[in-house]
Amino acid sequence: MKINVQIPKGEQFRSFYMFFIIASMQLGVGLIGIPRIVFMEAGHDAWISILIAYLYIALLLFVMLYILRQYENADILGVQADLFGSFISKVLGTVYILYFIFYILSTLVTYIEIIMVFVLPDSNAFVLGCMLLIIAIYTVFGGLKAVVGVTFLFFMFSTWLFVLLIQPIRQMDFLNFLPVMDKEIIDILRGTIAASYTFTGFEILFFIYPFVANKEKIGKPVFLGLSYFTFVALLATNIAIGFLSPAQLERRIWAVLNLFKIQTSPIIERLDYVVIAEWMMVAMPKVILLMWCISYIAKRIYNLSRETSVYTSASILLILIPFFNEHFIIQRLIDNVSRVSYGIVYIYPFLLLPLVLLKKKTRKK
Amino acid sequence: MRPVKKRANQADLPLSMDEFENKLETEVLNSQDLSFTVYKQENKQVAVFYIPYLVDSTKIEQQVLNNLLDMQTECTADSILSEIPLSSGEQVSSIRTIRNKLTEGYVGLYVEQENQVIMYELGKTEKRALEKAETESVVVGPLIAFTESLESNLNIINWRMNTPDLAMEKVEVGKRNPKETRIIYLKSVANETDVNTMRQRLSDLEIDMVEDIHIIKQYILDSSTSIFAQFVSSELVDRSMYAIKSGKIIVMVEDSPFALIAPSTLFSFFESTEDRYFHWTLSMFVRFLRFLAAFVTLLLTPMYVVATTYHYELVPSQLLVSLGESRSVVPFPPLIEVFLIELVIELLREAGARLPTKVGQTIGIVGGVVVGTAAVQAGISSNILIILVTMSALASYATPSYVMGNTIRFVRFPLFFLAGFYGIIGLMFGICLLVIHLVRLESLGRPYLAPLYPLRLADFNKAFYRLPEQTKYKRFLSYRPKDKQLFNKERAAKRRDIDE
């Protein structure tokens, strides 16, 4: 397996779009549930947990970029091939594919569950899954240009949703935040760990890096993307804590949707229906980008065509989706995916760093 | 080897007058059309022959016959060439070439026993006068439209844009009946890759015959499966001039009054030439109105299906009362109700376009008013739906491009079927697919959604809003024109200061 990859100029994109890629990868259905998850551990100090998560991930992104910059134009598969050899790199690539498939699965089933609970109780999970996967497949077949374009446009077309949070902001009770640092440090750190599932997604940097045209400027958009998401997560959590009482918040799984519920307009009364439908544009870029990642890894390590890998993974997902029809099963899936993500996303780059440095030193000699 | 081919190499001439006439009549397809007259000029016989409906007979009389009969010297091919004051004299010696030239509108002169025939082009082609545009109506600005004659179209373009920079490349398209096609652009502005792509696509064409530019358009599209038009076609001269100026390419073909403008974006279908002539605030308002209209056309009736089939909660309670009242008598599910009424509107539109103008209006009024009212009274449709359908039909005609208006109206059908199928989620699914489709589209290899994606904020001033003309000192940068500037911003500002 080659360490560095040659990307034709037509497939490259400007680093400016990395902002939307990183932000869209982190936004998604996880955002809807984050206030309660963090609140359960860290109480009304949840915002501190989120800030800690932000700092940790910023450091992590720095490390990831540092690793990638040691090579000419490599992705993580190339780095692994350089460090561990071709075979282990293939094994690790397969682990990534499996992780991404379950990551997509957890996103899809959560969104489908929200649709079935709030909007269409009689709908069929299989049909909904079909619809969402058609969107992903149609985009991925358009190539990376289309994937980035759709990510960007969906981001643009769904950002207006945050305007709808004005009404709950006006009804916030700021006394809910006092006293600050009420909880133990260990509880706040637990909150950080609880938030980690929502924060994942930035690992796409490892795969999409070779496709960026002006790599020297990639740092800024990547960190701004992370900051944007952190800002949104802070906003959602803090409004939920201020707007809902602690007892209410503990019993609301999708607290963010409750915030949208009180907003009305003269033409449309229940805006939360529109919000859930519109959330398709928030949730889908993640699925699309991960699907592209799967096809990219499969092409790189098994030389599979895009059609084969995308159709195969889509059919696996379609078969699995109807089985995740109850909340606690879905919750277990999410727990397991996030447990895996601790290793793959949050710790692995730190293990990789000394090896890369060592390799660099031996190469110099 | 066929004998026919061999004969072409042999010398056909000289011949005696009778032999020549016989030979010509067997070669010319409609020999009864051939006018063949023999004149005696100083003991030599001169034949003048032509196909009457292809040539200008007054010109023959004035230019050829008068001079021929007045000739003082001996009549030979050379003397005729020097005596007749026409510049286009050609000497031809093969009967086949003579035949071809005759059908192109040439007049032939043959002096007995000579081995050359002299031919003059005195053809006439029927063409209509310049008129104002019918399909794209404008209120302000030049109204002149292209005609079916490529010659007069090129004439207009040259007259409107008289610069040595203007390139008018010639390409022949069509196998059986090759037609002259022109690629027109500004050499120092248009992107070379685009010109090459267009030239390549046109010269690669395998077509039997081209009736209109829209035939070519369908052959050179980037994606023939997409319902969205990828090139603007316009009969307004003004619009084509603006396109050329901004670095685009236009293609014109003989016998078609339309110019093809390439590359085009989705947003160029919402531009009207008037936008540049109005005050910028006005044109900005109108531009937003058009985008809003497209949005309304696309979403109004699907939202009705969504609200009445699945989610009554979406409708505010006061409105819900009147909606429920008017829908209570309707026996059909909303999807069928909407489908019926939409179908009626489409029928009215199609009938209105096909019928003669005088009848068309009557049918429109009868159909629109009578059917609409009767449908509500008979309880086939709710009156709110009639309002919504009429509004969205009206909005679809606000799009300056007729083709794009039709496309938007067509796209609505799958959208409300999806809405009827899975409510607001189905509708959103449709919208997502639409966005993805548009992202994937290209026009002449350039992104269709430019400048939205790839993002280029400088071009927003042209594509979405319109600030005063002074701020538009750059061309449309998404197409990477060779010359980026329209005028120098600093110098323009300085000039203005001095004046004040």
PDB file of N, CA and C in Angstrom, chain B residues 284-338:
ATOM      1  N   MET B 284     -33.389  44.728  -7.279  1.00  0.00           N
ATOM      2  CA  MET B 284     -33.081  43.797  -6.194  1.00  0.00           C
ATOM      3  C   MET B 284     -34.372  43.220  -5.629  1.00  0.00           C
ATOM      4  N   PHE B 285     -35.343  44.100  -5.457  1.00  0.00           N
ATOM      5  CA  PHE B 285     -36.644  43.656  -4.937  1.00  0.00           C
ATOM      6  C   PHE B 285     -37.277  42.638  -5.883  1.00  0.00           C
ATOM      7  N   VAL B 286     -37.225  42.956  -7.179  1.00  0.00           N
ATOM      8  CA  VAL B 286     -37.841  42.061  -8.158  1.00  0.00           C
ATOM      9  C   VAL B 286     -37.126  40.721  -8.171  1.00  0.00           C
ATOM     10  N   ARG B 287     -35.798  40.785  -8.040  1.00  0.00           N
ATOM     11  CA  ARG B 287     -35.023  39.546  -8.041  1.00  0.00           C
ATOM     12  C   ARG B 287     -35.419  38.659  -6.865  1.00  0.00           C
ATOM     13  N   PHE B 288     -35.562  39.263  -5.689  1.00  0.00           N
ATOM     14  CA  PHE B 288     -35.963  38.485  -4.513  1.00  0.00           C
ATOM     15  C   PHE B 288     -37.364  37.918  -4.685  1.00  0.00           C
ATOM     16  N   LEU B 289     -38.216  38.721  -5.320  1.00  0.00           N
ATOM     17  CA  LEU B 289     -39.584  38.282  -5.565  1.00  0.00           C
ATOM     18  C   LEU B 289     -39.588  37.020  -6.411  1.00  0.00           C
ATOM     19  N   ARG B 290     -38.694  36.981  -7.399  1.00  0.00           N
ATOM     20  CA  ARG B 290     -38.649  35.815  -8.290  1.00  0.00           C
ATOM     21  C   ARG B 290     -38.191  34.564  -7.538  1.00  0.00           C
ATOM     22  N   PHE B 291     -37.163  34.732  -6.685  1.00  0.00           N
ATOM     23  CA  PHE B 291     -36.704  33.576  -5.908  1.00  0.00           C
ATOM     24  C   PHE B 291     -37.814  33.098  -4.976  1.00  0.00           C
ATOM     25  N   LEU B 292     -38.495  34.064  -4.373  1.00  0.00           N
ATOM     26  CA  LEU B 292     -39.604  33.732  -3.483  1.00  0.00           C
ATOM     27  C   LEU B 292     -40.685  32.995  -4.263  1.00  0.00           C
ATOM     28  N   ALA B 293     -40.940  33.471  -5.488  1.00  0.00           N
ATOM     29  CA  ALA B 293     -41.972  32.853  -6.319  1.00  0.00           C
ATOM     30  C   ALA B 293     -41.616  31.396  -6.608  1.00  0.00           C
ATOM     31  N   ALA B 294     -40.355  31.159  -6.919  1.00  0.00           N
ATOM     32  CA  ALA B 294     -39.927  29.783  -7.209  1.00  0.00           C
ATOM     33  C   ALA B 294     -40.135  28.908  -5.974  1.00  0.00           C
ATOM     34  N   PHE B 295     -39.818  29.472  -4.831  1.00  0.00           N
ATOM     35  CA  PHE B 295     -39.957  28.765  -3.563  1.00  0.00           C
ATOM     36  C   PHE B 295     -41.424  28.433  -3.299  1.00  0.00           C
ATOM     37  N   VAL B 296     -42.280  29.431  -3.531  1.00  0.00           N
ATOM     38  CA  VAL B 296     -43.716  29.267  -3.300  1.00  0.00           C
ATOM     39  C   VAL B 296     -44.270  28.198  -4.232  1.00  0.00           C
ATOM     40  N   THR B 297     -43.881  28.269  -5.528  1.00  0.00           N
ATOM     41  CA  THR B 297     -44.364  27.280  -6.489  1.00  0.00           C
ATOM     42  C   THR B 297     -44.018  25.878  -6.029  1.00  0.00           C
ATOM     43  N   LEU B 298     -42.802  25.755  -5.540  1.00  0.00           N
ATOM     44  CA  LEU B 298     -42.294  24.437  -5.185  1.00  0.00           C
ATOM     45  C   LEU B 298     -42.988  23.886  -3.943  1.00  0.00           C
ATOM     46  N   LEU B 299     -43.274  24.738  -2.962  1.00  0.00           N
ATOM     47  CA  LEU B 299     -43.634  24.230  -1.635  1.00  0.00           C
ATOM     48  C   LEU B 299     -45.082  24.413  -1.222  1.00  0.00           C
ATOM     49  N   LEU B 300     -45.832  25.300  -1.895  1.00  0.00           N
ATOM     50  CA  LEU B 300     -47.152  25.651  -1.374  1.00  0.00           C
ATOM     51  C   LEU B 300     -48.103  24.452  -1.356  1.00  0.00           C
ATOM     52  N   THR B 301     -48.302  23.826  -2.514  1.00  0.00           N
ATOM     53  CA  THR B 301     -49.249  22.698  -2.531  1.00  0.00           C
ATOM     54  C   THR B 301     -48.720  21.473  -1.789  1.00  0.00           C
ATOM     55  N   PRO B 302     -47.432  21.145  -1.865  1.00  0.00           N
ATOM     56  CA  PRO B 302     -46.950  20.046  -1.023  1.00  0.00           C
ATOM     57  C   PRO B 302     -47.196  20.300   0.465  1.00  0.00           C
ATOM     58  N   MET B 303     -47.042  21.556   0.894  1.00  0.00           N
ATOM     59  CA  MET B 303     -47.290  21.861   2.305  1.00  0.00           C
ATOM     60  C   MET B 303     -48.759  21.663   2.648  1.00  0.00           C
ATOM     61  N   TYR B 304     -49.641  21.968   1.681  1.00  0.00           N
ATOM     62  CA  TYR B 304     -51.078  21.735   1.906  1.00  0.00           C
ATOM     63  C   TYR B 304     -51.323  20.249   2.111  1.00  0.00           C
ATOM     64  N   VAL B 305     -50.707  19.429   1.262  1.00  0.00           N
ATOM     65  CA  VAL B 305     -50.872  17.978   1.404  1.00  0.00           C
ATOM     66  C   VAL B 305     -50.357  17.531   2.762  1.00  0.00           C
ATOM     67  N   VAL B 306     -49.183  18.048   3.149  1.00  0.00           N
ATOM     68  CA  VAL B 306     -48.598  17.687   4.441  1.00  0.00           C
ATOM     69  C   VAL B 306     -49.554  18.044   5.573  1.00  0.00           C
ATOM     70  N   ALA B 307     -50.056  19.276   5.552  1.00  0.00           N
ATOM     71  CA  ALA B 307     -50.867  19.764   6.668  1.00  0.00           C
ATOM     72  C   ALA B 307     -52.195  19.053   6.742  1.00  0.00           C
ATOM     73  N   THR B 308     -52.820  18.758   5.599  1.00  0.00           N
ATOM     74  CA  THR B 308     -54.150  18.158   5.668  1.00  0.00           C
ATOM     75  C   THR B 308     -54.100  16.639   5.807  1.00  0.00           C
ATOM     76  N   THR B 309     -53.017  16.011   5.347  1.00  0.00           N
ATOM     77  CA  THR B 309     -52.974  14.552   5.455  1.00  0.00           C
ATOM     78  C   THR B 309     -52.457  14.098   6.809  1.00  0.00           C
ATOM     79  N   TYR B 310     -51.335  14.671   7.238  1.00  0.00           N
ATOM     80  CA  TYR B 310     -50.666  14.124   8.420  1.00  0.00           C
ATOM     81  C   TYR B 310     -50.683  15.051   9.628  1.00  0.00           C
ATOM     82  N   HIS B 311     -50.300  16.302   9.404  1.00  0.00           N
ATOM     83  CA  HIS B 311     -49.996  17.139  10.568  1.00  0.00           C
ATOM     84  C   HIS B 311     -50.918  18.344  10.641  1.00  0.00           C
ATOM     85  N   TYR B 312     -52.142  18.123  11.120  1.00  0.00           N
ATOM     86  CA  TYR B 312     -53.053  19.249  11.307  1.00  0.00           C
ATOM     87  C   TYR B 312     -52.481  20.265  12.288  1.00  0.00           C
ATOM     88  N   GLU B 313     -51.579  19.792  13.142  1.00  0.00           N
ATOM     89  CA  GLU B 313     -51.044  20.680  14.183  1.00  0.00           C
ATOM     90  C   GLU B 313     -50.217  21.816  13.599  1.00  0.00           C
ATOM     91  N   LEU B 314     -49.769  21.645  12.354  1.00  0.00           N
ATOM     92  CA  LEU B 314     -48.949  22.691  11.748  1.00  0.00           C
ATOM     93  C   LEU B 314     -49.748  23.965  11.498  1.00  0.00           C
ATOM     94  N   VAL B 315     -51.049  23.793  11.272  1.00  0.00           N
ATOM     95  CA  VAL B 315     -51.879  24.945  10.912  1.00  0.00           C
ATOM     96  C   VAL B 315     -52.327  25.661  12.184  1.00  0.00           C
ATOM     97  N   PRO B 316     -52.210  26.993  12.229  1.00  0.00           N
ATOM     98  CA  PRO B 316     -52.683  27.734  13.406  1.00  0.00           C
ATOM     99  C   PRO B 316     -54.182  27.520  13.605  1.00  0.00           C
ATOM    100  N   SER B 317     -54.632  27.542  14.864  1.00  0.00           N
ATOM    101  CA  SER B 317     -55.994  27.084  15.157  1.00  0.00           C
ATOM    102  C   SER B 317     -57.071  27.914  14.455  1.00  0.00           C
ATOM    103  N   GLN B 318     -56.851  29.246  14.327  1.00  0.00           N
ATOM    104  CA  GLN B 318     -57.884  30.055  13.657  1.00  0.00           C
ATOM    105  C   GLN B 318     -58.051  29.628  12.199  1.00  0.00           C
ATOM    106  N   LEU B 319     -56.908  29.388  11.548  1.00  0.00           N
ATOM    107  CA  LEU B 319     -56.947  29.000  10.140  1.00  0.00           C
ATOM    108  C   LEU B 319     -57.503  27.591   9.989  1.00  0.00           C
ATOM    109  N   LEU B 320     -57.253  26.782  11.006  1.00  0.00           N
ATOM    110  CA  LEU B 320     -57.649  25.377  10.932  1.00  0.00           C
ATOM    111  C   LEU B 320     -59.171  25.251  10.809  1.00  0.00           C
ATOM    112  N   VAL B 321     -59.890  26.194  11.448  1.00  0.00           N
ATOM    113  CA  VAL B 321     -61.355  26.130  11.423  1.00  0.00           C
ATOM    114  C   VAL B 321     -61.864  26.270   9.996  1.00  0.00           C
ATOM    115  N   SER B 322     -61.377  27.335   9.305  1.00  0.00           N
ATOM    116  CA  SER B 322     -61.886  27.548   7.950  1.00  0.00           C
ATOM    117  C   SER B 322     -61.387  26.462   7.010  1.00  0.00           C
ATOM    118  N   LEU B 323     -60.177  25.987   7.247  1.00  0.00           N
ATOM    119  CA  LEU B 323     -59.649  24.909   6.406  1.00  0.00           C
ATOM    120  C   LEU B 323     -60.466  23.645   6.576  1.00  0.00           C
ATOM    121  N   GLY B 324     -60.777  23.326   7.822  1.00  0.00           N
ATOM    122  CA  GLY B 324     -61.551  22.126   8.100  1.00  0.00           C
ATOM    123  C   GLY B 324     -62.953  22.217   7.513  1.00  0.00           C
ATOM    124  N   GLU B 325     -63.570  23.404   7.627  1.00  0.00           N
ATOM    125  CA  GLU B 325     -64.915  23.604   7.083  1.00  0.00           C
ATOM    126  C   GLU B 325     -64.948  23.334   5.581  1.00  0.00           C
ATOM    127  N   SER B 326     -63.992  23.940   4.876  1.00  0.00           N
ATOM    128  CA  SER B 326     -64.048  23.810   3.427  1.00  0.00           C
ATOM    129  C   SER B 326     -63.628  22.409   2.976  1.00  0.00           C
ATOM    130  N   ARG B 327     -62.818  21.734   3.802  1.00  0.00           N
ATOM    131  CA  ARG B 327     -62.408  20.388   3.402  1.00  0.00           C
ATOM    132  C   ARG B 327     -63.420  19.311   3.816  1.00  0.00           C
ATOM    133  N   SER B 328     -64.347  19.695   4.712  1.00  0.00           N
ATOM    134  CA  SER B 328     -65.249  18.672   5.265  1.00  0.00           C
ATOM    135  C   SER B 328     -66.137  18.051   4.195  1.00  0.00           C
ATOM    136  N   VAL B 329     -66.437  18.809   3.118  1.00  0.00           N
ATOM    137  CA  VAL B 329     -67.320  18.255   2.092  1.00  0.00           C
ATOM    138  C   VAL B 329     -66.561  17.486   1.012  1.00  0.00           C
ATOM    139  N   VAL B 330     -65.257  17.623   1.013  1.00  0.00           N
ATOM    140  CA  VAL B 330     -64.472  16.986  -0.060  1.00  0.00           C
ATOM    141  C   VAL B 330     -64.303  15.500   0.234  1.00  0.00           C
ATOM    142  N   PRO B 331     -64.722  14.648  -0.696  1.00  0.00           N
ATOM    143  CA  PRO B 331     -64.667  13.209  -0.417  1.00  0.00           C
ATOM    144  C   PRO B 331     -63.297  12.576  -0.639  1.00  0.00           C
ATOM    145  N   PHE B 332     -62.392  13.275  -1.329  1.00  0.00           N
ATOM    146  CA  PHE B 332     -61.115  12.644  -1.684  1.00  0.00           C
ATOM    147  C   PHE B 332     -60.053  12.908  -0.633  1.00  0.00           C
ATOM    148  N   PRO B 333     -59.049  12.033  -0.565  1.00  0.00           N
ATOM    149  CA  PRO B 333     -57.877  12.380   0.255  1.00  0.00           C
ATOM    150  C   PRO B 333     -57.156  13.575  -0.371  1.00  0.00           C
ATOM    151  N   PRO B 334     -56.455  14.363   0.443  1.00  0.00           N
ATOM    152  CA  PRO B 334     -55.842  15.595  -0.052  1.00  0.00           C
ATOM    153  C   PRO B 334     -54.958  15.384  -1.281  1.00  0.00           C
ATOM    154  N   LEU B 335     -54.227  14.266  -1.310  1.00  0.00           N
ATOM    155  CA  LEU B 335     -53.302  14.048  -2.412  1.00  0.00           C
ATOM    156  C   LEU B 335     -54.044  14.022  -3.739  1.00  0.00           C
ATOM    157  N   ILE B 336     -55.166  13.300  -3.788  1.00  0.00           N
ATOM    158  CA  ILE B 336     -55.932  13.191  -5.031  1.00  0.00           C
ATOM    159  C   ILE B 336     -56.579  14.526  -5.366  1.00  0.00           C
ATOM    160  N   GLU B 337     -57.062  15.193  -4.332  1.00  0.00           N
ATOM    161  CA  GLU B 337     -57.657  16.519  -4.531  1.00  0.00           C
ATOM    162  C   GLU B 337     -56.650  17.466  -5.187  1.00  0.00           C
ATOM    163  N   VAL B 338     -55.456  17.515  -4.612  1.00  0.00           N
ATOM    164  CA  VAL B 338     -54.416  18.405  -5.149  1.00  0.00           C
ATOM    165  C   VAL B 338     -54.044  17.983  -6.560  1.00  0.00           C
TER     166      VAL B 338
END
